[in-house]
Amino acid sequence: MLKILQARMQQGHRTIRYPAGPAPAVPDRLRGHPVLNPGKCLEGCRACLEACPTGAVSFSEGRSGKPQLDLGRCLFCAQCADACPAKALSFSTEHRLAAQRREDLLIGSDNPRIRLAQALEPRLMKLFGRSLKLRQVSAGGCNACEADTNVLGTVGWDLGRFGIQFVAAPRHADGLLITGPVTQNMKLALEKTYDAVPEPKIVIAVGVCAISGGPYQGHAQANDGAASVVPVDLFIPGCPPHPLTILDGLLRLLGRVGKDDGDDGDGGQGK
Amino acid sequence: MSASAALRSFTNGWSIDQASIPLLDQDALAQVILDAVAEGQRVVALFGAQEQDAVALYVVLANDEDNLLCAARTLITGEGFASLTPHCPQVHLFEREIAEQFGLVPEGHPWLKPVRYQPSWTGRDAWGRAPGENIPPGVGDFYRLDGEEVHEVAVGPVHAGIIEPGHFRFQCLGEPVQHLEIALGYQHRGVEQAMLGGPHPRSVHYAETLAGDATVAHTTSYCQVLESLSRCQKTARSQTLRGIALELERLANHVGDLGAMAGDVGFLPTASYCGRIRGDVLNMTALLCGSRFGRGMIRPGGVGFDLDMDRCTALLIQLDAFDEDAHAAINLLWNTPSVMARFEGTGPLSRQAALELGLVGPAARASGLARDVRQDQPCGVFRFAHIPASAVDSGDVFARAYVRWLEIHQSLRFVREQLRAMPSGARQTPLGPLAPDSFVVALNEGWRGEVCHVALTDATGRFRRYKVVDASFRNWSGLAYALRGQQISDFPLCNKSFNLSYCGFDL
């Protein structure tokens, strides 16, 4: 018993103060929100497009077409940035990446930042704002998104203090958190789990696989993401997303963060 | 005559000419495998590859005593081949996989079921299913006990926690489990097929996500395949950085597992401390490369990120904190009688069973098999910096926990040593073209155990077969066996003590 108490003293209090206090520091090499500078693009250069393994980069029409980046397909591998001869593309350490609509994840010269997710509508907020129970379904996820979702339950992050909890049965859940590209062999199980969650319900797709299939996009064995099977209410990009990115997405949905980050359509760019 | 005489021997990560692999007739190959296993070798991989109008079966054996790998092959021209499983249980899943992928029937296989519930690659089906027929996962025969008081418990594919899907079927007589059968395949994403004709731009990302918590181990094996095929000379620095990343991956997962095992016996102090400490180690990996799972760190020809002095110093400071926190949190386990009472004697797996099932990694070492790729088939930095295998012999949950604790010490010592004496050199060396008609095996000791990648190239140096064997492929049977006679309520604890990968198995 004394040893347990001694260990308790040694470990101390480790829960982050965020969002009341500052967010924990992200690693300086984190590949977060990309920064596009299409003005620097060399005429006719398509190096970034050719470097991208998942087709996240596209160009508007014409030789002087400008690059667009779909963060829903992006592995954040930065091969595009490495390939760019003009340094027109780089990755910042900005961790806020969650969006409500699939098209909000597209960035280009007109929309340099993704449109970050807003709080749930009042009716859902009334139901879920203080207590959100989620059922997690891994449908072909590699266990990285799963692990960094799981870590939110540790003492360091303590997701429970926001009333968010992962539950063991879909009937106890208010929604699903889905990872993986939805393999053929998990499609039925995912559909049944979704059906078992009582209405109204929300679906959160975590990680590039669950948004677009990620590296498994186009595979006959998978279904290019959760939205191919169920309607999705929140997309959290990354491969895998940093825990802070996932937490930000969940808290944004519950209106716990985002009100004060100048989110007037520029996706928090003002900060 | 020694079995090895009929085999082509080579070392881990060294590519050889495919034509130099002896082509034996089926019976001779079977005899070679049986003799080699009787001599103490083990089967690392047994797989099919399409060759013109026939399927070739390749076997890779590890002669750990001499630090050598050996290979041989045979051609199957008929509808099947004689199963070796009755005489050599460790090949049972390999034979089922060959049946599923190539439609060849291993005649006499005692339990011939699909492995991943995927259609055959050849159009020929081992179970006589029509082309295009739906193959629902987990549907089919399960080994059953009959009797008045026997009951069956089915769990999954979707589980209660944040965990990958799989189906577990227990045959119980009261509380004790008489038999557990595990049906997987739910995570099957078609990686091996997608590698064909590669390397493609996505290939390295397949390697990184084969088993996302073993990114470094799998990507290192993948990169070694390419480097070996192009005779790329990596710098000592890049190999050291890979070693550091691999051991950080082990530290994070081992600490996480010990915490989760504490949680499964209701001992919350260690459970909560270790959950956080694991995150601290993931953050060290992120300090290296920006990703907590080592994404982007391992790249063909070396590593994606170098380590400057500041980062090196920061890592050493963080490792000191880790050392202190981990000791305080984990030593509680061994000092708490209520934990030890639950760990000791639960889920025992005998040395003999582990040997016959061909287990690898900490699960094998917990049953007294001191096999470790870093020691037995060393490559990269492990040729110069030795990490002795940590073995315990009681084979129970305690042993699987304690092996992890011993390995934490070894990995911590290794990482500190390497950080204090980083060799100089470039972080990446350009690759040349890949050698045609070659064969290469790249093994690494991932935190779960042996990660094996085998590549065969065609006349233009592209992959014509890419075989991946994750430690989980070898060890799931060990979990099923360890549960015999145990209370069903101990399943979560036993499961966590193995902590195997679903997607690493399902590919």
Tab-separated table of C-alpha atoms in Angstrom, chain B residues 15-426:
chain	number	residue	atom	x	y	z
B	15	SER	CA	19.184	-11.042	-51.959
B	16	ILE	CA	19.957	-14.163	-53.971
B	17	ASP	CA	19.302	-15.367	-57.486
B	18	GLN	CA	15.931	-17.149	-57.637
B	19	ALA	CA	17.465	-19.812	-59.861
B	20	SER	CA	19.892	-20.726	-57.079
B	21	ILE	CA	17.040	-21.906	-54.846
B	22	PRO	CA	16.958	-25.688	-55.179
B	23	LEU	CA	13.888	-27.015	-56.973
B	24	LEU	CA	12.875	-30.240	-55.250
B	25	ASP	CA	10.038	-32.605	-55.866
B	26	GLN	CA	7.162	-32.304	-53.411
B	27	ASP	CA	8.122	-35.273	-51.258
B	28	ALA	CA	11.722	-34.175	-51.053
B	29	LEU	CA	10.708	-30.673	-49.987
B	30	ALA	CA	8.422	-32.095	-47.319
B	31	GLN	CA	11.247	-34.283	-46.029
B	32	VAL	CA	13.679	-31.363	-46.013
B	33	ILE	CA	11.266	-29.298	-43.918
B	34	LEU	CA	10.636	-32.136	-41.458
B	35	ASP	CA	14.372	-32.866	-41.123
B	36	ALA	CA	15.222	-29.197	-40.660
B	37	VAL	CA	12.564	-28.753	-37.986
B	38	ALA	CA	13.771	-31.927	-36.263
B	39	GLU	CA	17.256	-30.398	-36.238
B	40	GLY	CA	15.947	-27.320	-34.462
B	41	GLN	CA	15.281	-25.025	-37.410
B	42	ARG	CA	11.963	-23.269	-37.742
B	43	VAL	CA	9.680	-22.326	-40.598
B	44	VAL	CA	9.769	-18.574	-41.206
B	45	ALA	CA	7.512	-18.615	-44.267
B	46	LEU	CA	5.847	-21.113	-46.553
B	47	PHE	CA	3.983	-19.572	-49.456
B	48	GLY	CA	2.913	-19.939	-53.042
B	49	ALA	CA	3.920	-17.922	-56.092
B	50	GLN	CA	2.425	-18.157	-59.550
B	51	GLU	CA	5.007	-19.384	-62.063
B	52	GLN	CA	3.909	-19.656	-65.696
B	53	ASP	CA	1.243	-22.373	-65.588
B	54	ALA	CA	2.031	-23.815	-62.166
B	55	VAL	CA	2.245	-22.619	-58.586
B	56	ALA	CA	5.608	-22.843	-56.866
B	57	LEU	CA	5.763	-23.332	-53.125
B	58	TYR	CA	8.680	-21.638	-51.398
B	59	VAL	CA	9.833	-22.438	-47.898
B	60	VAL	CA	12.089	-20.213	-45.822
B	61	LEU	CA	13.651	-21.838	-42.773
B	62	ALA	CA	15.651	-20.167	-40.034
B	63	ASN	CA	18.749	-21.865	-38.758
B	64	ASP	CA	19.085	-19.624	-35.724
B	65	GLU	CA	22.111	-21.450	-34.369
B	66	ASP	CA	24.209	-20.576	-37.411
B	67	ASN	CA	22.482	-17.208	-38.037
B	68	LEU	CA	21.430	-18.384	-41.473
B	69	LEU	CA	18.233	-18.559	-43.462
B	70	CYS	CA	17.617	-21.341	-45.966
B	71	ALA	CA	15.190	-21.712	-48.838
B	72	ALA	CA	13.922	-24.385	-51.194
B	73	ARG	CA	10.972	-24.699	-53.540
B	74	THR	CA	8.777	-27.141	-55.373
B	75	LEU	CA	6.312	-26.937	-58.230
B	76	ILE	CA	2.697	-27.970	-57.799
B	77	THR	CA	1.216	-29.018	-61.098
B	78	GLY	CA	-1.885	-30.771	-59.774
B	79	GLU	CA	-4.840	-29.628	-57.657
B	80	GLY	CA	-3.062	-29.916	-54.342
B	81	PHE	CA	-0.216	-31.285	-52.280
B	82	ALA	CA	0.249	-33.487	-49.238
B	83	SER	CA	-0.300	-31.507	-46.048
B	84	LEU	CA	2.652	-31.330	-43.679
B	85	THR	CA	0.559	-30.039	-40.792
B	86	PRO	CA	-0.033	-33.438	-39.127
B	87	HIS	CA	3.738	-33.851	-38.809
B	88	CYS	CA	4.717	-30.199	-38.427
B	89	PRO	CA	1.941	-28.141	-36.773
B	90	GLN	CA	3.730	-24.811	-37.226
B	91	VAL	CA	2.862	-24.792	-40.943
B	92	HIS	CA	-0.898	-25.168	-40.392
B	93	LEU	CA	-1.847	-21.576	-41.181
B	94	PHE	CA	0.639	-21.282	-44.025
B	95	GLU	CA	-1.048	-24.255	-45.698
B	96	ARG	CA	-4.497	-22.775	-45.166
B	97	GLU	CA	-3.243	-19.546	-46.687
B	98	ILE	CA	-1.876	-21.355	-49.742
B	99	ALA	CA	-5.249	-23.082	-50.122
B	100	GLU	CA	-7.066	-19.761	-49.935
B	101	GLN	CA	-4.780	-17.731	-52.190
B	102	PHE	CA	-4.030	-20.343	-54.851
B	103	GLY	CA	-6.870	-22.844	-54.553
B	104	LEU	CA	-4.470	-25.712	-53.884
B	105	VAL	CA	-5.710	-28.282	-51.393
B	106	PRO	CA	-3.252	-29.431	-48.716
B	107	GLU	CA	-4.504	-33.008	-48.593
B	108	GLY	CA	-4.770	-34.360	-45.074
B	109	HIS	CA	-4.856	-30.934	-43.416
B	110	PRO	CA	-6.763	-31.494	-40.172
B	111	TRP	CA	-8.693	-28.209	-40.187
B	112	LEU	CA	-8.754	-26.664	-43.627
B	113	LYS	CA	-10.635	-23.404	-43.284
B	114	PRO	CA	-10.193	-20.053	-44.969
B	115	VAL	CA	-7.741	-17.688	-43.301
B	116	ARG	CA	-9.033	-14.269	-44.379
B	117	TYR	CA	-12.247	-15.040	-46.255
B	118	GLN	CA	-10.942	-13.654	-49.520
B	119	PRO	CA	-11.452	-14.987	-53.053
B	120	SER	CA	-8.709	-17.096	-54.601
B	121	TRP	CA	-6.126	-15.302	-56.752
B	122	THR	CA	-6.095	-17.983	-59.389
B	123	GLY	CA	-9.790	-18.634	-60.020
B	124	ARG	CA	-9.309	-22.162	-58.653
B	125	ASP	CA	-11.064	-22.572	-55.310
B	126	ALA	CA	-9.982	-25.005	-52.606
B	127	TRP	CA	-13.529	-25.249	-51.246
B	128	GLY	CA	-15.272	-25.559	-54.599
B	129	ARG	CA	-16.984	-22.170	-54.356
B	130	ALA	CA	-18.102	-20.613	-57.607
B	131	PRO	CA	-16.168	-17.599	-58.965
B	132	GLY	CA	-17.703	-14.386	-57.674
B	133	GLU	CA	-19.542	-16.180	-54.866
B	134	ASN	CA	-19.880	-14.037	-51.754
B	135	ILE	CA	-17.530	-15.219	-48.981
B	136	PRO	CA	-18.952	-13.955	-45.700
B	137	PRO	CA	-16.244	-13.708	-43.031
B	138	GLY	CA	-16.438	-16.004	-40.030
B	139	VAL	CA	-19.115	-18.170	-41.611
B	140	GLY	CA	-18.447	-21.895	-41.783
B	141	ASP	CA	-17.581	-24.757	-39.492
B	142	PHE	CA	-16.228	-24.112	-36.050
B	143	TYR	CA	-14.701	-26.833	-33.940
B	144	ARG	CA	-17.506	-27.869	-31.593
B	145	LEU	CA	-17.874	-29.809	-28.407
B	146	ASP	CA	-21.108	-31.681	-27.841
B	147	GLY	CA	-22.661	-32.554	-24.523
B	148	GLU	CA	-25.442	-31.580	-22.203
B	149	GLU	CA	-23.582	-28.878	-20.282
B	150	VAL	CA	-21.414	-27.621	-23.091
B	151	HIS	CA	-22.109	-24.125	-24.216
B	152	GLU	CA	-20.685	-21.936	-26.921
B	153	VAL	CA	-19.808	-18.271	-26.560
B	154	ALA	CA	-19.338	-16.117	-29.637
B	155	VAL	CA	-17.644	-12.715	-29.421
B	156	GLY	CA	-17.009	-10.194	-32.192
B	157	PRO	CA	-16.206	-9.093	-34.831
B	158	VAL	CA	-16.966	-5.719	-33.216
B	159	HIS	CA	-15.526	-5.680	-29.705
B	160	ALA	CA	-16.334	-3.737	-26.578
B	161	GLY	CA	-13.337	-1.431	-26.535
B	162	ILE	CA	-11.344	0.555	-29.044
B	163	ILE	CA	-9.848	-2.452	-30.730
B	164	GLU	CA	-9.713	-4.090	-34.144
B	165	PRO	CA	-12.291	-6.671	-35.222
B	166	GLY	CA	-12.044	-10.442	-34.967
B	167	HIS	CA	-14.344	-13.305	-34.043
B	168	PHE	CA	-13.732	-15.574	-31.058
B	169	ARG	CA	-15.682	-18.787	-30.554
B	170	PHE	CA	-15.353	-20.448	-27.148
B	171	GLN	CA	-16.446	-23.986	-26.316
B	172	CYS	CA	-17.050	-24.005	-22.588
B	173	LEU	CA	-17.957	-26.544	-19.969
B	174	GLY	CA	-19.019	-24.281	-17.142
B	175	GLU	CA	-16.420	-21.541	-16.688
B	176	PRO	CA	-13.436	-23.366	-18.169
B	177	VAL	CA	-12.761	-23.003	-21.863
B	178	GLN	CA	-12.218	-26.335	-23.551
B	179	HIS	CA	-11.396	-24.838	-26.901
B	180	LEU	CA	-11.109	-21.414	-28.475
B	181	GLU	CA	-11.221	-20.863	-32.198
B	182	ILE	CA	-10.286	-17.485	-33.635
B	183	ALA	CA	-11.672	-16.396	-37.012
B	184	LEU	CA	-10.016	-13.365	-38.568
B	185	GLY	CA	-9.971	-11.703	-41.978
B	186	TYR	CA	-12.232	-8.749	-41.170
B	187	GLN	CA	-9.348	-6.329	-41.689
B	188	HIS	CA	-8.229	-7.783	-45.024
B	189	ARG	CA	-7.195	-4.897	-47.291
B	190	GLY	CA	-5.386	-6.797	-50.041
B	191	VAL	CA	-1.837	-5.603	-49.348
B	192	GLU	CA	0.039	-8.547	-50.872
B	193	GLN	CA	-1.855	-8.253	-54.162
B	194	ALA	CA	-1.409	-4.488	-54.220
B	195	MET	CA	2.357	-4.944	-53.923
B	196	LEU	CA	2.496	-6.964	-57.150
B	197	GLY	CA	4.253	-5.130	-59.982
B	198	GLY	CA	5.732	-2.730	-57.418
B	199	PRO	CA	7.407	-0.971	-55.866
B	200	HIS	CA	4.612	1.553	-56.419
B	201	PRO	CA	4.328	5.031	-54.880
B	202	ARG	CA	1.955	3.570	-52.271
B	203	SER	CA	4.109	0.550	-51.381
B	204	VAL	CA	5.958	2.214	-48.515
B	205	HIS	CA	2.614	3.404	-47.136
B	206	TYR	CA	1.268	-0.141	-47.227
B	207	ALA	CA	4.313	-1.148	-45.212
B	208	GLU	CA	3.684	1.676	-42.747
B	209	THR	CA	0.064	0.629	-42.227
B	210	LEU	CA	0.408	-3.179	-42.369
B	211	ALA	CA	0.187	-3.084	-38.590
B	212	GLY	CA	0.043	0.534	-37.573
B	213	ASP	CA	1.525	0.021	-34.130
B	214	ALA	CA	4.506	-1.781	-35.715
B	215	THR	CA	5.128	0.797	-38.426
B	216	VAL	CA	8.871	0.918	-37.855
B	217	ALA	CA	9.363	-2.856	-37.902
B	218	HIS	CA	7.349	-3.433	-41.082
B	219	THR	CA	8.720	-0.416	-42.929
B	220	THR	CA	12.261	-1.399	-42.002
B	221	SER	CA	11.709	-4.858	-43.488
B	222	TYR	CA	10.174	-3.345	-46.618
B	223	CYS	CA	13.063	-0.930	-47.064
B	224	GLN	CA	15.616	-3.695	-46.474
B	225	VAL	CA	14.010	-5.627	-49.308
B	226	LEU	CA	14.551	-2.694	-51.687
B	227	GLU	CA	18.036	-1.933	-50.414
B	228	SER	CA	19.102	-5.527	-50.729
B	229	LEU	CA	17.733	-5.783	-54.264
B	230	SER	CA	19.593	-2.641	-55.298
B	231	ARG	CA	22.747	-3.436	-53.281
B	232	CYS	CA	22.367	-0.081	-51.541
B	233	GLN	CA	25.003	0.638	-48.895
B	234	LYS	CA	23.274	2.439	-46.078
B	235	THR	CA	25.250	4.624	-43.711
B	236	ALA	CA	25.881	3.521	-40.147
B	237	ARG	CA	24.012	6.613	-39.007
B	238	SER	CA	20.819	5.739	-40.818
B	239	GLN	CA	20.965	2.175	-39.467
B	240	THR	CA	21.449	3.475	-35.940
B	241	LEU	CA	18.477	5.818	-36.319
B	242	ARG	CA	16.362	2.897	-37.518
B	243	GLY	CA	17.422	0.880	-34.504
B	244	ILE	CA	16.502	3.732	-32.174
B	245	ALA	CA	13.084	4.070	-33.796
B	246	LEU	CA	12.495	0.299	-33.567
B	247	GLU	CA	13.373	0.178	-29.877
B	248	LEU	CA	11.251	3.258	-29.103
B	249	GLU	CA	8.357	1.432	-30.785
B	250	ARG	CA	9.025	-1.547	-28.512
B	251	LEU	CA	9.248	0.626	-25.390
B	252	ALA	CA	5.950	2.353	-26.134
B	253	ASN	CA	4.044	-0.840	-26.823
B	254	HIS	CA	5.547	-2.889	-23.993
B	255	VAL	CA	4.752	-0.181	-21.460
B	256	GLY	CA	1.257	0.159	-22.894
B	257	ASP	CA	0.724	-3.605	-22.694
B	258	LEU	CA	1.863	-3.800	-19.071
B	259	GLY	CA	-0.570	-1.019	-18.239
B	260	ALA	CA	-3.389	-2.740	-20.103
B	261	MET	CA	-2.671	-6.041	-18.343
B	262	ALA	CA	-2.786	-4.203	-15.015
B	263	GLY	CA	-6.140	-2.770	-16.098
B	264	ASP	CA	-7.453	-6.219	-16.941
B	265	VAL	CA	-6.801	-7.427	-13.395
B	266	GLY	CA	-8.356	-4.273	-11.977
B	267	PHE	CA	-5.083	-2.734	-10.749
B	268	LEU	CA	-5.666	0.837	-11.761
B	269	PRO	CA	-2.510	2.630	-10.555
B	270	THR	CA	-0.203	0.916	-13.052
B	271	ALA	CA	-2.931	0.946	-15.689
B	272	SER	CA	-3.290	4.715	-15.566
B	273	TYR	CA	0.419	5.512	-15.215
B	274	CYS	CA	1.458	3.246	-18.067
B	275	GLY	CA	-1.237	4.605	-20.373
B	276	ARG	CA	0.352	7.993	-20.020
B	277	ILE	CA	3.989	6.798	-20.063
B	278	ARG	CA	3.311	4.999	-23.330
B	279	GLY	CA	2.240	8.350	-24.775
B	280	ASP	CA	5.511	9.884	-23.575
B	281	VAL	CA	7.441	7.332	-25.643
B	282	LEU	CA	5.233	7.900	-28.679
B	283	ASN	CA	6.064	11.568	-28.289
B	284	MET	CA	9.775	10.701	-28.413
B	285	THR	CA	9.184	9.017	-31.766
B	286	ALA	CA	7.287	12.150	-32.811
B	287	LEU	CA	10.286	14.229	-31.750
B	288	LEU	CA	12.319	12.193	-34.237
B	289	CYS	CA	9.969	12.343	-37.194
B	290	GLY	CA	6.799	14.305	-36.356
B	291	SER	CA	4.642	11.181	-36.143
B	292	ARG	CA	3.917	9.279	-32.928
B	293	PHE	CA	3.876	6.049	-34.928
B	294	GLY	CA	7.064	6.645	-36.892
B	295	ARG	CA	5.311	7.498	-40.153
B	296	GLY	CA	7.877	9.005	-42.499
B	297	MET	CA	10.831	7.880	-40.392
B	298	ILE	CA	11.931	4.764	-42.262
B	299	ARG	CA	12.546	5.387	-45.960
B	300	PRO	CA	14.298	3.318	-48.654
B	301	GLY	CA	18.027	3.978	-48.413
B	302	GLY	CA	17.912	5.219	-44.839
B	303	VAL	CA	15.650	7.440	-42.777
B	304	GLY	CA	13.421	10.401	-43.521
B	305	PHE	CA	14.657	12.498	-40.604
B	306	ASP	CA	18.027	13.120	-39.008
B	307	LEU	CA	18.748	13.785	-35.383
B	308	ASP	CA	20.501	17.022	-34.371
B	309	MET	CA	22.334	17.514	-31.069
B	310	ASP	CA	19.404	19.327	-29.447
B	311	ARG	CA	17.009	16.548	-30.271
B	312	CYS	CA	19.512	13.978	-29.074
B	313	THR	CA	19.875	15.775	-25.743
B	314	ALA	CA	16.107	16.198	-25.430
B	315	LEU	CA	15.603	12.478	-26.047
B	316	LEU	CA	18.163	11.519	-23.406
B	317	ILE	CA	16.425	13.763	-20.862
B	318	GLN	CA	13.027	12.309	-21.767
B	319	LEU	CA	14.450	8.790	-21.469
B	320	ASP	CA	15.614	9.572	-17.923
B	321	ALA	CA	12.100	10.670	-17.016
B	322	PHE	CA	10.714	7.578	-18.707
B	323	ASP	CA	13.116	5.377	-16.762
B	324	GLU	CA	12.010	6.826	-13.438
B	325	ASP	CA	8.286	6.809	-14.245
B	326	ALA	CA	8.303	3.320	-15.744
B	327	HIS	CA	10.180	1.802	-12.816
B	328	ALA	CA	7.813	3.349	-10.305
B	329	ALA	CA	4.715	2.315	-12.242
B	330	ILE	CA	5.719	-1.185	-13.318
B	331	ASN	CA	7.516	-2.400	-10.202
B	332	LEU	CA	4.190	-1.984	-8.426
B	333	LEU	CA	2.976	-4.989	-10.403
B	334	TRP	CA	5.571	-7.384	-9.059
B	335	ASN	CA	5.166	-6.035	-5.515
B	336	THR	CA	1.393	-6.346	-5.374
B	337	PRO	CA	0.176	-9.810	-4.326
B	338	SER	CA	-3.300	-9.313	-5.828
B	339	VAL	CA	-1.729	-8.656	-9.240
B	340	MET	CA	0.731	-11.521	-9.003
B	341	ALA	CA	-2.043	-13.884	-7.948
B	342	ARG	CA	-3.868	-13.079	-11.155
B	343	PHE	CA	-0.787	-13.115	-13.408
B	344	GLU	CA	0.896	-16.283	-12.157
B	345	GLY	CA	-0.371	-19.528	-13.562
B	346	THR	CA	-2.932	-17.871	-15.851
B	347	GLY	CA	-2.888	-18.768	-19.547
B	348	PRO	CA	0.129	-21.078	-19.451
B	349	LEU	CA	1.733	-22.123	-22.700
B	350	SER	CA	4.355	-24.847	-22.459
B	351	ARG	CA	7.714	-24.597	-24.168
B	352	GLN	CA	6.809	-27.641	-26.237
B	353	ALA	CA	3.530	-26.098	-27.449
B	354	ALA	CA	5.258	-22.816	-28.277
B	355	LEU	CA	7.922	-24.729	-30.194
B	356	GLU	CA	5.460	-26.842	-32.145
B	357	LEU	CA	3.203	-23.902	-32.977
B	358	GLY	CA	6.224	-21.897	-34.140
B	359	LEU	CA	5.647	-18.937	-31.826
B	360	VAL	CA	7.851	-15.871	-32.050
B	361	GLY	CA	8.532	-12.724	-30.073
B	362	PRO	CA	7.864	-12.077	-26.393
B	363	ALA	CA	5.208	-14.820	-26.330
B	364	ALA	CA	7.802	-17.412	-27.393
B	365	ARG	CA	10.425	-16.009	-25.040
B	366	ALA	CA	7.935	-16.164	-22.168
B	367	SER	CA	7.666	-19.915	-22.807
B	368	GLY	CA	11.411	-20.357	-22.629
B	369	LEU	CA	12.275	-20.119	-26.330
B	370	ALA	CA	15.140	-17.625	-26.478
B	371	ARG	CA	14.534	-16.691	-30.103
B	372	ASP	CA	14.947	-13.086	-31.148
B	373	VAL	CA	15.771	-11.851	-34.647
B	374	ARG	CA	18.051	-9.184	-33.205
B	375	GLN	CA	20.169	-11.949	-31.691
B	376	ASP	CA	19.668	-14.854	-34.105
B	377	GLN	CA	19.461	-13.201	-37.524
B	378	PRO	CA	20.878	-9.740	-36.831
B	379	CYS	CA	20.772	-7.049	-39.454
B	380	GLY	CA	21.348	-3.303	-39.495
B	381	VAL	CA	22.647	-1.825	-36.278
B	382	PHE	CA	22.014	-5.080	-34.409
B	383	ARG	CA	25.038	-6.627	-36.073
B	384	PHE	CA	27.154	-4.206	-34.055
B	385	ALA	CA	25.127	-3.543	-30.920
B	386	HIS	CA	23.879	-6.764	-29.427
B	387	ILE	CA	20.655	-7.087	-27.523
B	388	PRO	CA	20.512	-10.417	-25.729
B	389	ALA	CA	17.203	-12.263	-25.861
B	390	SER	CA	15.235	-11.998	-22.630
B	391	ALA	CA	13.565	-15.279	-21.769
B	392	VAL	CA	11.421	-16.493	-18.897
B	393	ASP	CA	10.160	-20.058	-18.729
B	394	SER	CA	6.833	-20.186	-16.897
B	395	GLY	CA	4.820	-19.452	-20.067
B	396	ASP	CA	1.972	-17.761	-18.183
B	397	VAL	CA	0.617	-14.222	-18.178
B	398	PHE	CA	3.258	-13.316	-15.619
B	399	ALA	CA	6.004	-14.552	-17.956
B	400	ARG	CA	4.623	-12.578	-20.886
B	401	ALA	CA	4.480	-9.500	-18.665
B	402	TYR	CA	7.929	-9.995	-17.169
B	403	VAL	CA	9.598	-10.612	-20.544
B	404	ARG	CA	8.304	-7.223	-21.604
B	405	TRP	CA	9.765	-5.634	-18.490
B	406	LEU	CA	13.162	-7.245	-19.174
B	407	GLU	CA	13.005	-6.060	-22.756
B	408	ILE	CA	12.161	-2.533	-21.640
B	409	HIS	CA	15.461	-2.505	-19.747
B	410	GLN	CA	17.395	-3.788	-22.744
B	411	SER	CA	15.790	-1.364	-25.209
B	412	LEU	CA	16.301	1.576	-22.882
B	413	ARG	CA	19.982	0.726	-22.475
B	414	PHE	CA	20.357	0.298	-26.226
B	415	VAL	CA	18.695	3.592	-27.145
B	416	ARG	CA	20.759	5.516	-24.599
B	417	GLU	CA	23.992	3.940	-25.829
B	418	GLN	CA	23.206	4.705	-29.436
B	419	LEU	CA	22.200	8.297	-28.715
B	420	ARG	CA	25.442	8.890	-26.862
B	421	ALA	CA	27.601	7.642	-29.725
B	422	MET	CA	25.814	8.491	-32.946
B	423	PRO	CA	27.930	7.646	-35.974
B	424	SER	CA	28.224	10.315	-38.639
B	425	GLY	CA	26.991	9.990	-42.213
B	426	ALA	CA	24.140	10.846	-44.500
